[in-house]
Coordinates of C-alpha atoms in Angstrom, one line a residue:
X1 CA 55.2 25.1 42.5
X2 CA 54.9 22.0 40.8
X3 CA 57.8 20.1 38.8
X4 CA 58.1 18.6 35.6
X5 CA 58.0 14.8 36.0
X6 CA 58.5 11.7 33.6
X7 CA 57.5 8.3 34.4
X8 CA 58.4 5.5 32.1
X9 CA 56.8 2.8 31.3
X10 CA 52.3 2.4 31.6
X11 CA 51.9 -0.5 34.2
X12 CA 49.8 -0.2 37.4
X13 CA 52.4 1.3 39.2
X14 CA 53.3 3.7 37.1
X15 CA 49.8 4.9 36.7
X16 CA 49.2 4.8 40.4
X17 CA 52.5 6.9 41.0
X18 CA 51.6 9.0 38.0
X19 CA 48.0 9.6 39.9
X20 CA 49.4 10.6 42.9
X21 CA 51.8 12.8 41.6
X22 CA 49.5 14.9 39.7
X23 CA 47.4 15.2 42.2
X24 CA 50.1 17.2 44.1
X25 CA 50.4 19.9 41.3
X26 CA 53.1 18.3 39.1
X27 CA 52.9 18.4 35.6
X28 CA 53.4 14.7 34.9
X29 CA 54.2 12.4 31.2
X30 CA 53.8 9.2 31.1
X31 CA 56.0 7.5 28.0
X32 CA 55.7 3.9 27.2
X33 CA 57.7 2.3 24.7
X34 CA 54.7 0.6 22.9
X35 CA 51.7 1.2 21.3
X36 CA 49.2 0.7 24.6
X37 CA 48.8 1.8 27.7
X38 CA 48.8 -1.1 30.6
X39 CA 52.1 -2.6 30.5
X40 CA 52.0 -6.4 31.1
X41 CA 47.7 -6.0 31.5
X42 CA 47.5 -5.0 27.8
X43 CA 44.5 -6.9 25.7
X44 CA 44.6 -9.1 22.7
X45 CA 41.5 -8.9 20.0
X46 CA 41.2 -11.0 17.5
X47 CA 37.8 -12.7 15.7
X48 CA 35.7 -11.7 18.0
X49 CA 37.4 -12.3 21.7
X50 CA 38.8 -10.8 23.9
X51 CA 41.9 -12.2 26.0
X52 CA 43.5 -10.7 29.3
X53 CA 47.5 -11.2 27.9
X54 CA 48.6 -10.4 31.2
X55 CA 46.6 -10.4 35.0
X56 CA 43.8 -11.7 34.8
X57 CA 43.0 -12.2 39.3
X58 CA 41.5 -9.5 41.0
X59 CA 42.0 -10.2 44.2
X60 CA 42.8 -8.0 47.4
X61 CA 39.4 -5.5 46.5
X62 CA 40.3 -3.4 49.2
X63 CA 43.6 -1.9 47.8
X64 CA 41.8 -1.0 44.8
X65 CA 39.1 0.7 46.9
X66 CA 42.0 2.1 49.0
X67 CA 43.7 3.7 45.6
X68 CA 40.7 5.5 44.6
X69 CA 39.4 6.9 47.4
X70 CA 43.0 8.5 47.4
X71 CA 41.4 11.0 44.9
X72 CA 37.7 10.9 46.0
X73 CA 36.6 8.0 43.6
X74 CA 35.2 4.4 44.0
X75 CA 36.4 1.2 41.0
X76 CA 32.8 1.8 40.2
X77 CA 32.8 5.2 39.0
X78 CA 35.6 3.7 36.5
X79 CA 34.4 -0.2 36.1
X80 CA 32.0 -3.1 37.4
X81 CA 33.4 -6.3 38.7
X82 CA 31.4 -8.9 40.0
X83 CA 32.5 -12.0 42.5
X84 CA 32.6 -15.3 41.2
X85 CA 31.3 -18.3 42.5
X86 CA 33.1 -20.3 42.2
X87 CA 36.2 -18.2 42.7
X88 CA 38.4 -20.9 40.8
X89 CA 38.0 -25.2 40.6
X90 CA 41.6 -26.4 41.4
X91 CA 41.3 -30.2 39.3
X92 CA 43.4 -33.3 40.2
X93 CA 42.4 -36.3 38.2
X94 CA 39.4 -36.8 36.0
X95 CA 36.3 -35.5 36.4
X96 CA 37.6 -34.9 40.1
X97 CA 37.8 -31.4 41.3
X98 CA 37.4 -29.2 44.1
X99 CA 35.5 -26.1 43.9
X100 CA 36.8 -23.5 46.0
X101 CA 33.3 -21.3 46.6
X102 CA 32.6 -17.6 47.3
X103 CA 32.4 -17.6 51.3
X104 CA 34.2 -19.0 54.0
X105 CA 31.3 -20.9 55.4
X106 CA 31.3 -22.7 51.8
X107 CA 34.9 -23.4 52.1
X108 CA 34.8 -24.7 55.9
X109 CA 32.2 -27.3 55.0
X110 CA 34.3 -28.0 51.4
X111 CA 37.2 -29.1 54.2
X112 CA 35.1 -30.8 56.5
X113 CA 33.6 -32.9 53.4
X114 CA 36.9 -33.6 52.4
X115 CA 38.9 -34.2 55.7
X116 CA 37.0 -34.4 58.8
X117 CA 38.3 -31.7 61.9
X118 CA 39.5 -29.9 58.6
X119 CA 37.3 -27.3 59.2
X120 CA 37.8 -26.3 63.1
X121 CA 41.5 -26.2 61.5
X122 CA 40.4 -24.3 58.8
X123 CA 38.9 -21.7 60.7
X124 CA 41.6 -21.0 63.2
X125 CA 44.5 -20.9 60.0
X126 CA 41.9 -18.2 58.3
X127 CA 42.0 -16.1 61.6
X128 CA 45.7 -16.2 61.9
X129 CA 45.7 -15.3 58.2
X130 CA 43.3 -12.0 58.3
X131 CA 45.1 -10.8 61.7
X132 CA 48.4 -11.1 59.5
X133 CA 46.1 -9.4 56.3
X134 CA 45.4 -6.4 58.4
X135 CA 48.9 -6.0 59.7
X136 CA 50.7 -6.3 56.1
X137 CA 48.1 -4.7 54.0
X138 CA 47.2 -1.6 55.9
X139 CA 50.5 -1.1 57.6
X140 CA 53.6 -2.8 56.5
X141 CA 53.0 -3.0 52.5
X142 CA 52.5 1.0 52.5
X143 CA 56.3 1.5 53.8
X144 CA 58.7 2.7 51.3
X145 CA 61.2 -0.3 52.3
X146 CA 64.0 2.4 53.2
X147 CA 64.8 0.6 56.7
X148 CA 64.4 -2.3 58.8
X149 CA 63.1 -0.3 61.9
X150 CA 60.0 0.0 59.2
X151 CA 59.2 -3.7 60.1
X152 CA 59.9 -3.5 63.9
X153 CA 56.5 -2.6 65.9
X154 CA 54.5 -4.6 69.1
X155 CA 52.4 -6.5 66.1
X156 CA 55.3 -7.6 64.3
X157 CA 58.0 -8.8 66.9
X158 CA 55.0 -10.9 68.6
X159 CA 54.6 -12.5 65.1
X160 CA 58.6 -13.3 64.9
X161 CA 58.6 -16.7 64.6
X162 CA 56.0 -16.5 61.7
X163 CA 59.5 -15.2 59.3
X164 CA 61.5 -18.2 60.6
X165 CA 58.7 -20.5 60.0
X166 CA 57.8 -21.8 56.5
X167 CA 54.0 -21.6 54.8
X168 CA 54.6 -25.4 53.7
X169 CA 55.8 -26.8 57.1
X170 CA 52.6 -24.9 59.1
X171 CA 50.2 -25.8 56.5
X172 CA 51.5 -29.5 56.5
X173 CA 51.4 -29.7 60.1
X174 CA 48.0 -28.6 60.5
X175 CA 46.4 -30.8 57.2
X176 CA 47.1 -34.3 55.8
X177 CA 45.0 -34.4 52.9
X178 CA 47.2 -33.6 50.2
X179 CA 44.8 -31.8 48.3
X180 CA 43.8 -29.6 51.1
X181 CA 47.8 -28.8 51.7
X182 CA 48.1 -27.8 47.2
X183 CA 44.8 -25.4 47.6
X184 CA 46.3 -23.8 51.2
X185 CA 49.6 -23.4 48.8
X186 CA 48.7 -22.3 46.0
X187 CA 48.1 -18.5 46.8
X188 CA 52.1 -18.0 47.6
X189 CA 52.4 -18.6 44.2
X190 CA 51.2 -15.4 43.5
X191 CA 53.8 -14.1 45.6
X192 CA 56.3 -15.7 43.4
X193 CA 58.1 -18.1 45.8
X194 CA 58.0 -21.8 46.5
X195 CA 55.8 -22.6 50.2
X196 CA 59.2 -24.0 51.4
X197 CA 61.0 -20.7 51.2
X198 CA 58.0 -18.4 52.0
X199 CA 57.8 -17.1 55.4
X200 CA 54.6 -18.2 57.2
X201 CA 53.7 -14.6 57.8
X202 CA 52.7 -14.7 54.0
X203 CA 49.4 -16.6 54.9
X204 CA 47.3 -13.7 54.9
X205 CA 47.4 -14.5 50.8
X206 CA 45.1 -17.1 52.4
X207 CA 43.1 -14.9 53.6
X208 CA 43.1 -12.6 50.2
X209 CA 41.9 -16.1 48.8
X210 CA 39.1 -17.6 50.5
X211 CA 37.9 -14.3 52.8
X212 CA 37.8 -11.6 50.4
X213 CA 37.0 -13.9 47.3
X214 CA 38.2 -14.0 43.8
X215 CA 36.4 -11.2 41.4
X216 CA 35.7 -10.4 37.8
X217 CA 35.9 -6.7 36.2
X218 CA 33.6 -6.4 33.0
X219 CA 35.5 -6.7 30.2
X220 CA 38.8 -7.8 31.8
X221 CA 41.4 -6.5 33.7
X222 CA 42.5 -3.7 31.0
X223 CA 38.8 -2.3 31.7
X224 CA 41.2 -1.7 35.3
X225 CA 43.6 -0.2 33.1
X226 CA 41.4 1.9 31.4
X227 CA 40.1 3.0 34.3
X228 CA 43.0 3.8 36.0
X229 CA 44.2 6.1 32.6
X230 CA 40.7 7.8 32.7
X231 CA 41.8 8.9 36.1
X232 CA 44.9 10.1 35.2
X233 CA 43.8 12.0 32.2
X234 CA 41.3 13.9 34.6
X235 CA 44.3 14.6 36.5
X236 CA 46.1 16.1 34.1
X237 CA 48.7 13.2 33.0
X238 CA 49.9 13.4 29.6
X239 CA 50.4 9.9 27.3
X240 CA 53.1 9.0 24.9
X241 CA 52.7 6.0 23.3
X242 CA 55.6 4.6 20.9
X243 CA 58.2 6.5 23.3
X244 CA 61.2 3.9 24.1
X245 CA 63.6 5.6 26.7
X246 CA 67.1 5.3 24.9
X247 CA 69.4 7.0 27.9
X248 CA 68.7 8.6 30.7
X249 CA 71.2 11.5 31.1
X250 CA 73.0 12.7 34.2
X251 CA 74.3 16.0 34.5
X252 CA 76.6 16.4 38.0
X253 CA 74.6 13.1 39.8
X254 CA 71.7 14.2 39.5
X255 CA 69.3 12.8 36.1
X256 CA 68.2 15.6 34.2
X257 CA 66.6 14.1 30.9
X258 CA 65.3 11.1 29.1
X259 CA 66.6 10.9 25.2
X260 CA 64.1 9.4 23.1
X261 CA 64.3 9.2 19.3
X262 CA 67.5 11.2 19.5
X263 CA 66.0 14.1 21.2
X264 CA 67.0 14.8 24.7
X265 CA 63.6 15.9 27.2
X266 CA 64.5 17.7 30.2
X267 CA 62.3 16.6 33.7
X268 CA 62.9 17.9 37.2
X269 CA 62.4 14.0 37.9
X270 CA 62.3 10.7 36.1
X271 CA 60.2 7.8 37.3
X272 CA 61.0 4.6 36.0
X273 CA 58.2 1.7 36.5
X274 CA 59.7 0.1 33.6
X275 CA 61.6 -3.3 34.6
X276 CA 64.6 -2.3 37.3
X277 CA 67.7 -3.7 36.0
X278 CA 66.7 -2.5 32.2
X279 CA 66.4 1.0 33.6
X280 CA 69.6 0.9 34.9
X281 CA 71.3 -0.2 31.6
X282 CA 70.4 3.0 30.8
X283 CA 72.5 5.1 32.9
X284 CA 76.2 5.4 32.6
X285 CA 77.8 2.3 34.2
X286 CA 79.1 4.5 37.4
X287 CA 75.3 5.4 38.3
X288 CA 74.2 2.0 38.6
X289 CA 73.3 0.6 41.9
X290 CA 73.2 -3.1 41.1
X291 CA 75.5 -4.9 39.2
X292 CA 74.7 -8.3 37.1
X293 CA 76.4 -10.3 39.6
X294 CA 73.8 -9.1 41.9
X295 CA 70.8 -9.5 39.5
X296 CA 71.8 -13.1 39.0
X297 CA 71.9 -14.2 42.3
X298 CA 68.5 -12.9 43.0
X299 CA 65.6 -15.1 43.3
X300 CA 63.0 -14.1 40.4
X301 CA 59.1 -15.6 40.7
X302 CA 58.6 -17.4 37.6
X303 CA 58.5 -16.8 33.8
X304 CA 55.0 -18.4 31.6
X305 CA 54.4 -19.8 28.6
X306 CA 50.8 -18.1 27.8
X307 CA 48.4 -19.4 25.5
X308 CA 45.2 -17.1 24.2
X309 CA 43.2 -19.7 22.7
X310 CA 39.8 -19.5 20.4
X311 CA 37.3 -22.4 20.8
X312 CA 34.2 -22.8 18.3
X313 CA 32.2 -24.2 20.9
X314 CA 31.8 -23.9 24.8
X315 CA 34.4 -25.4 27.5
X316 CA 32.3 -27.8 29.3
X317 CA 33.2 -28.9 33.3
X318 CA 35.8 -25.7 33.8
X319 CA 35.3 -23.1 35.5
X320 CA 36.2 -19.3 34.9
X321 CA 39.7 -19.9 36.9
X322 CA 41.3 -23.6 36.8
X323 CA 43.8 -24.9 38.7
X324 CA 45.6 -27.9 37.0
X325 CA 47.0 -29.7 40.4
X326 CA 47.0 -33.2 38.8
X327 CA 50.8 -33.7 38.6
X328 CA 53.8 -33.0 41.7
X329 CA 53.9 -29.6 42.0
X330 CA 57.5 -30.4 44.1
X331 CA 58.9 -31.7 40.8
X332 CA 57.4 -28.7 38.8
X333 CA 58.8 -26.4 41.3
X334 CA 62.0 -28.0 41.1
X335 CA 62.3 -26.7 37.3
X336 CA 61.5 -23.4 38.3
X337 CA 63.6 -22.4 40.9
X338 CA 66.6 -25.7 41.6
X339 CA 67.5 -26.8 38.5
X340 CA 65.8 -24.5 35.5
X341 CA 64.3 -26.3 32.6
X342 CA 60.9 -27.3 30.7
X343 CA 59.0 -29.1 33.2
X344 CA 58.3 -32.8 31.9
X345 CA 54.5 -32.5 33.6
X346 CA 53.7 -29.2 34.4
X347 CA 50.6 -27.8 36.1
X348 CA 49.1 -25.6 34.6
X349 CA 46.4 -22.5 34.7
X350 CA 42.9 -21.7 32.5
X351 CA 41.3 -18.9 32.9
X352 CA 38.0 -19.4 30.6
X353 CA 36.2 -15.5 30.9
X354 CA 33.9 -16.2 28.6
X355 CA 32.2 -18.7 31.5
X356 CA 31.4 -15.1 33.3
X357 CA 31.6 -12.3 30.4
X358 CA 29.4 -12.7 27.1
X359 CA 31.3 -9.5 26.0
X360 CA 34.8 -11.5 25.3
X361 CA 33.6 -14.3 23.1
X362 CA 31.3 -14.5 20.2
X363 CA 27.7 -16.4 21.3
X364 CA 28.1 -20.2 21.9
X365 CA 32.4 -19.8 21.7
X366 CA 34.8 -19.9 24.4
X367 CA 37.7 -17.4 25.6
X368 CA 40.5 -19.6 26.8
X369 CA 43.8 -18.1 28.6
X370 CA 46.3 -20.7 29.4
X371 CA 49.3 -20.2 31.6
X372 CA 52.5 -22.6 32.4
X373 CA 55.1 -21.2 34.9
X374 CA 58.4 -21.4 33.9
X375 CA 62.4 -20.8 35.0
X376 CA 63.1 -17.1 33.8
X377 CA 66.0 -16.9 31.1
X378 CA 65.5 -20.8 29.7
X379 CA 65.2 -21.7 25.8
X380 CA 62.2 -20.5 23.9
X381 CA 61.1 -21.7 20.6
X382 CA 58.5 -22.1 18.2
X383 CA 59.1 -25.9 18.7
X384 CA 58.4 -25.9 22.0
X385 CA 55.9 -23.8 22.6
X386 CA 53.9 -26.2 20.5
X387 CA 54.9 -29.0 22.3
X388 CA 53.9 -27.8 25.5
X389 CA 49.9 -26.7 24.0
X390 CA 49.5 -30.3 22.8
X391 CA 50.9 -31.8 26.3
X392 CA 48.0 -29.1 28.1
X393 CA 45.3 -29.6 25.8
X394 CA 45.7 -33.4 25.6
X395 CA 45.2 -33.2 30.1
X396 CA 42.3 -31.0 29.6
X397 CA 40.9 -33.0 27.5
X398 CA 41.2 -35.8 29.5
X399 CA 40.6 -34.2 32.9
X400 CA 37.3 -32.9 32.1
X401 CA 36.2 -35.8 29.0
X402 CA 35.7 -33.9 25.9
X403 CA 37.4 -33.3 22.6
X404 CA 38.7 -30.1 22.0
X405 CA 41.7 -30.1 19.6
X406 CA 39.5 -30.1 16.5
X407 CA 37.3 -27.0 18.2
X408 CA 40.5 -24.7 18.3
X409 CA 39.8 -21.9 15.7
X410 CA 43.3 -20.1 17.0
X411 CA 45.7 -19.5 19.2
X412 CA 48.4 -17.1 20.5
X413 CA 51.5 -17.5 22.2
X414 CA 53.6 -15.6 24.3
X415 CA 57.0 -16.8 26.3
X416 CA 60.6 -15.6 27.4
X417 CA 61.4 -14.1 24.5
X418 CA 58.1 -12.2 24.4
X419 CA 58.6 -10.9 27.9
X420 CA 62.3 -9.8 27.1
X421 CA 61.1 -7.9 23.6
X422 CA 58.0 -6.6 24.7
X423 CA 58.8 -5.8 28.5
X424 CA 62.6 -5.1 28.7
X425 CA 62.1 -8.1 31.3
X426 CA 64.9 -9.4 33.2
X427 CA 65.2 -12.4 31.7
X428 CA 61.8 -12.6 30.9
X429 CA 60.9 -12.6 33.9
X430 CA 57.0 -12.4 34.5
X431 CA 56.1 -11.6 38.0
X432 CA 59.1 -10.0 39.1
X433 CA 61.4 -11.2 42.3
X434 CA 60.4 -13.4 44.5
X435 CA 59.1 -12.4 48.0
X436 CA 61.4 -14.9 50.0
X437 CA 62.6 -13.7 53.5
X438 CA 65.6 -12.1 52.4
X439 CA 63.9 -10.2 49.7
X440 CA 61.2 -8.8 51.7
X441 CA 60.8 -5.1 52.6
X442 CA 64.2 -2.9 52.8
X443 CA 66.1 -5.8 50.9
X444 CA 64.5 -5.3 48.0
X445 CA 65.9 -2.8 44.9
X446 CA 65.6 1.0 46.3
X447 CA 62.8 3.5 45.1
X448 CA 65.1 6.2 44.9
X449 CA 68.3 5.9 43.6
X450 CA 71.0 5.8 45.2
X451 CA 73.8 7.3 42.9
X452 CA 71.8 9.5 41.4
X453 CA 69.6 12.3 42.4
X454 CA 66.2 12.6 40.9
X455 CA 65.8 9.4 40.0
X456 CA 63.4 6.9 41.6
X457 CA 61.9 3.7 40.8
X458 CA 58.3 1.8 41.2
X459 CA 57.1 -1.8 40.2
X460 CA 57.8 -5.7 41.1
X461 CA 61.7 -5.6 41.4
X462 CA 60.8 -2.9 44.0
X463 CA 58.6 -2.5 47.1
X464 CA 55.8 -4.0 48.5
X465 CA 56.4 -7.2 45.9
X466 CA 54.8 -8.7 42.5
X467 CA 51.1 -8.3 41.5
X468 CA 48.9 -6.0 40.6
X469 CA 47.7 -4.3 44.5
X470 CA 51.5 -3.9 45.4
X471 CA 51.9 -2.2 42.0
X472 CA 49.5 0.3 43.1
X473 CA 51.4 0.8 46.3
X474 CA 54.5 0.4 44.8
X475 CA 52.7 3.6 43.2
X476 CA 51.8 5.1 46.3
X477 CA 55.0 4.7 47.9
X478 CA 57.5 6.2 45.2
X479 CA 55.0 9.3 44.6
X480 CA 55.7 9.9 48.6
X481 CA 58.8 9.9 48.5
X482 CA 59.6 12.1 45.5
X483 CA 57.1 14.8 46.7
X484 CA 59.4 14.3 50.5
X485 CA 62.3 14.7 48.6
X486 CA 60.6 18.0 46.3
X487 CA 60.0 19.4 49.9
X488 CA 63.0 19.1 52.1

């Protein structure tokens, strides 16, 4: 017989676990705190556009392809997406850019062009990277992180020296043309580490990136969302929107219901995919697992200062994703992780939709998202939230030799304090922790509890990692284990 289940929060993990957990016979409510469903991929509208305020890569097709056909469904039956090409332009001085195109064939000959024997290089790094794809994203990522022996197998002990070894120091020994070595780095930042302290095992980002491509979904990445919901509702999931969680009580070790607006709701078992720590703030100080000393020695993945910006004419020479690479990244990185403050000259990200999508700009406008990584937990004000739009659109301006400041008909921001209000963040935290070697796998916070019975957890502070195909598994994973738990 199926139990009564509440899941907090709406992100993609807790609509993936919500999903699966329907779909064994539970009877399952989903309550989110604010007035959307989508957690951090919520949507801003304003005068016409359209804006992303949260992921806007789809990347790693497969694991959404994987998540459906868990219930018999395809990403089509729910949205279109459509591969770009190019999948980004990473720019590093004036008018000078690389374009990262939409097959590896493209991408080998890019390399050659650029450094010669780059490609033969290339090639072999790409094959090491998709044999390490397979391994991690059809086995290792789909284990619920409750033991070590989940890592220890004949593929991974012959791939031991790829978790001693660094992604910077095998990319760097293999390529000498700096650029080549930023674009090989650059998809570990998704994984929210610096390449120095990511284990070399991680490349198969690199194959996420250039052999499976970068793609668009109509509409956005909240069409996902929507999608995703639509699911659910088939399912049977109930929605409540404007539902903050103000305790969750524990009767005897074991949680027993969620108080919200006073009123105490009783659930056989509480899923939280809101943010970790914050969920535990709401249990009585003996049932927490993790104390703050232990959150602040953790290593989070970065915070961003976001910018949703409306331009009354087009972008020219950008490209639906750009990659600002024309400052050191070392000194940028530096400010995130070493020594955390507002980066001097920070790189920076555009995402430009409307270069792909006519449905999320008026005719002849442009859609631009703009994203600065920052050190969780630093100041955030007004003040400097300005400062740092002039510093990015005075680069763009002159990184791709047009005028734009007098073409911006608005803007939005969103920072630290936004994350923390909004989010219940960890120090506004945006991507979660950091997937360094000793927070990989089983040393990462628990899905279940354990202090108190009943109560499991899903998300980016959890297993697989940050971004949006681990939240889904993250999704996977916790629905497994509570319906293992239902059953012993």
């Amino acid at each position: 017989m199926g139990k009564d289940i509440a899941i907090l929060g709406s992100g993609f993990s807790s609509l993936a676990a919500a999903c699966y957990l329907a779909k064994a016979g539970n009877n399952v409510t989903v309550f989110e705190k604010n007035n959307y469903i989508g957690g951090r991929a919520r949507q801003l509208k304003k005068e016409g556009f359209t804006f992303d305020m949260g992921p806007t890569w789809y990347w790693m097709p497969d694991v959404f392809e994987r998540f459906f056909a868990d219930f018999g469904k395809t990403p089509q039956d729910y949205y279109h997406i459509e591969k770009l090409n190019p999948a980004y332009n990473v720019y590093f001085d004036k008018l000078d850019y690389v374009s990262i195109e939409d097959s590896l064939e493209k991408i080998y000959t890019t390399f050659e062009g650029i450094e010669k024997g780059s490609s033969n290089k290339l090639k072999k790094f790409i094959s090491n990277a998709e044999d390490n794809y397979n391994v991690a994203i059809k086995d290792l990522v789909y284990k619920p992180g409750v033991s070590p022996l989940e890592l220890v197998n004949t593929k991974t002990i012959s791939r031991l020296h790829q978790f001693i070894s660094t992604i910077k120091k095998d990319i760097r020994k293999e390529f000498k043309n700096e650029r080549l070595v930023q674009i090989l780095e650059f998809p570990v930042l998704f994984l929210g580490a610096k390449p120095s302290d990511t284990p070399s095992f991680y490349n198969f980002m690199n194959f996420a990136d250039f052999g499976l491509g970068t793609w668009h979904p109509r509409n956005g990445m909240f069409s996902v969302v929507k999608g995703i919901q639509q699911l659910a509702n088939e399912l049977g999931v109930q929605f409540k929107i404007n539902a903050a969680v103000q305790a969750i009580e524990v009767i005897n070790g074991s949680a027993k219901s969620i108080k919200i607006n006073n009123e105490s709701l009783t659930f056989d078992t509480i899923v939280s995919g809101a943010d970790y720590h914050h969920t535990e703030t709401l249990l009585p100080q003996q049932y927490r697992q993790y104390t703050e000393k232990y959150w602040s020695n953790r290593t989070f993945a970065p915070s961003s200062l976001l910018f949703y910006v409306g331009f009354d004419k087009k972008v020219e020479n950008v490209a639906h994703h750009s990659l600002f690479f024309d400052v050191d990244f070392d000194i940028h990185a530096k400010d995130i992780y070493d020594t955390p403050k507002w980066p001097e000259n920070p790189l920076f990200y555009a995402s430009f939709p409307s270069k792909t999508d006519i449905n999320v700009a008026p005719k002849d406008k442009e859609a631009g998202i703009f994203l600065i990584p920052l050190a969780p937990g630093i100041e955030d004000t007004k003040e400097l939230r300005e400062r740092y739009f002039t510093k990015i659109l005075t680069r763009l301006e002159e990184l791709t030799d047009q005028n734009l400041k007098n073409s911006v008909i608005f803007k939005e921001s969103f920072c630290v304090n936004d994350f923390i209000n909004d989010y219940n963040s960890y120090k506004g935290n945006a991507y979660g922790l950091a997937n360094t070697l000793l927070q990989t796998a089983f040393l990462r916070p628990k899905l279940k509890s354990k202090k108190v019975d009943n109560l499991y957890f899903t998300g980016q502070l959890t297993v697989p990692g940050p971004g949006v195909p681990p939240a889904l598994i993250s999704g996977k994973l916790v629905s497994e284990l509570v319906t293992q738990y239902q059953n012993s």
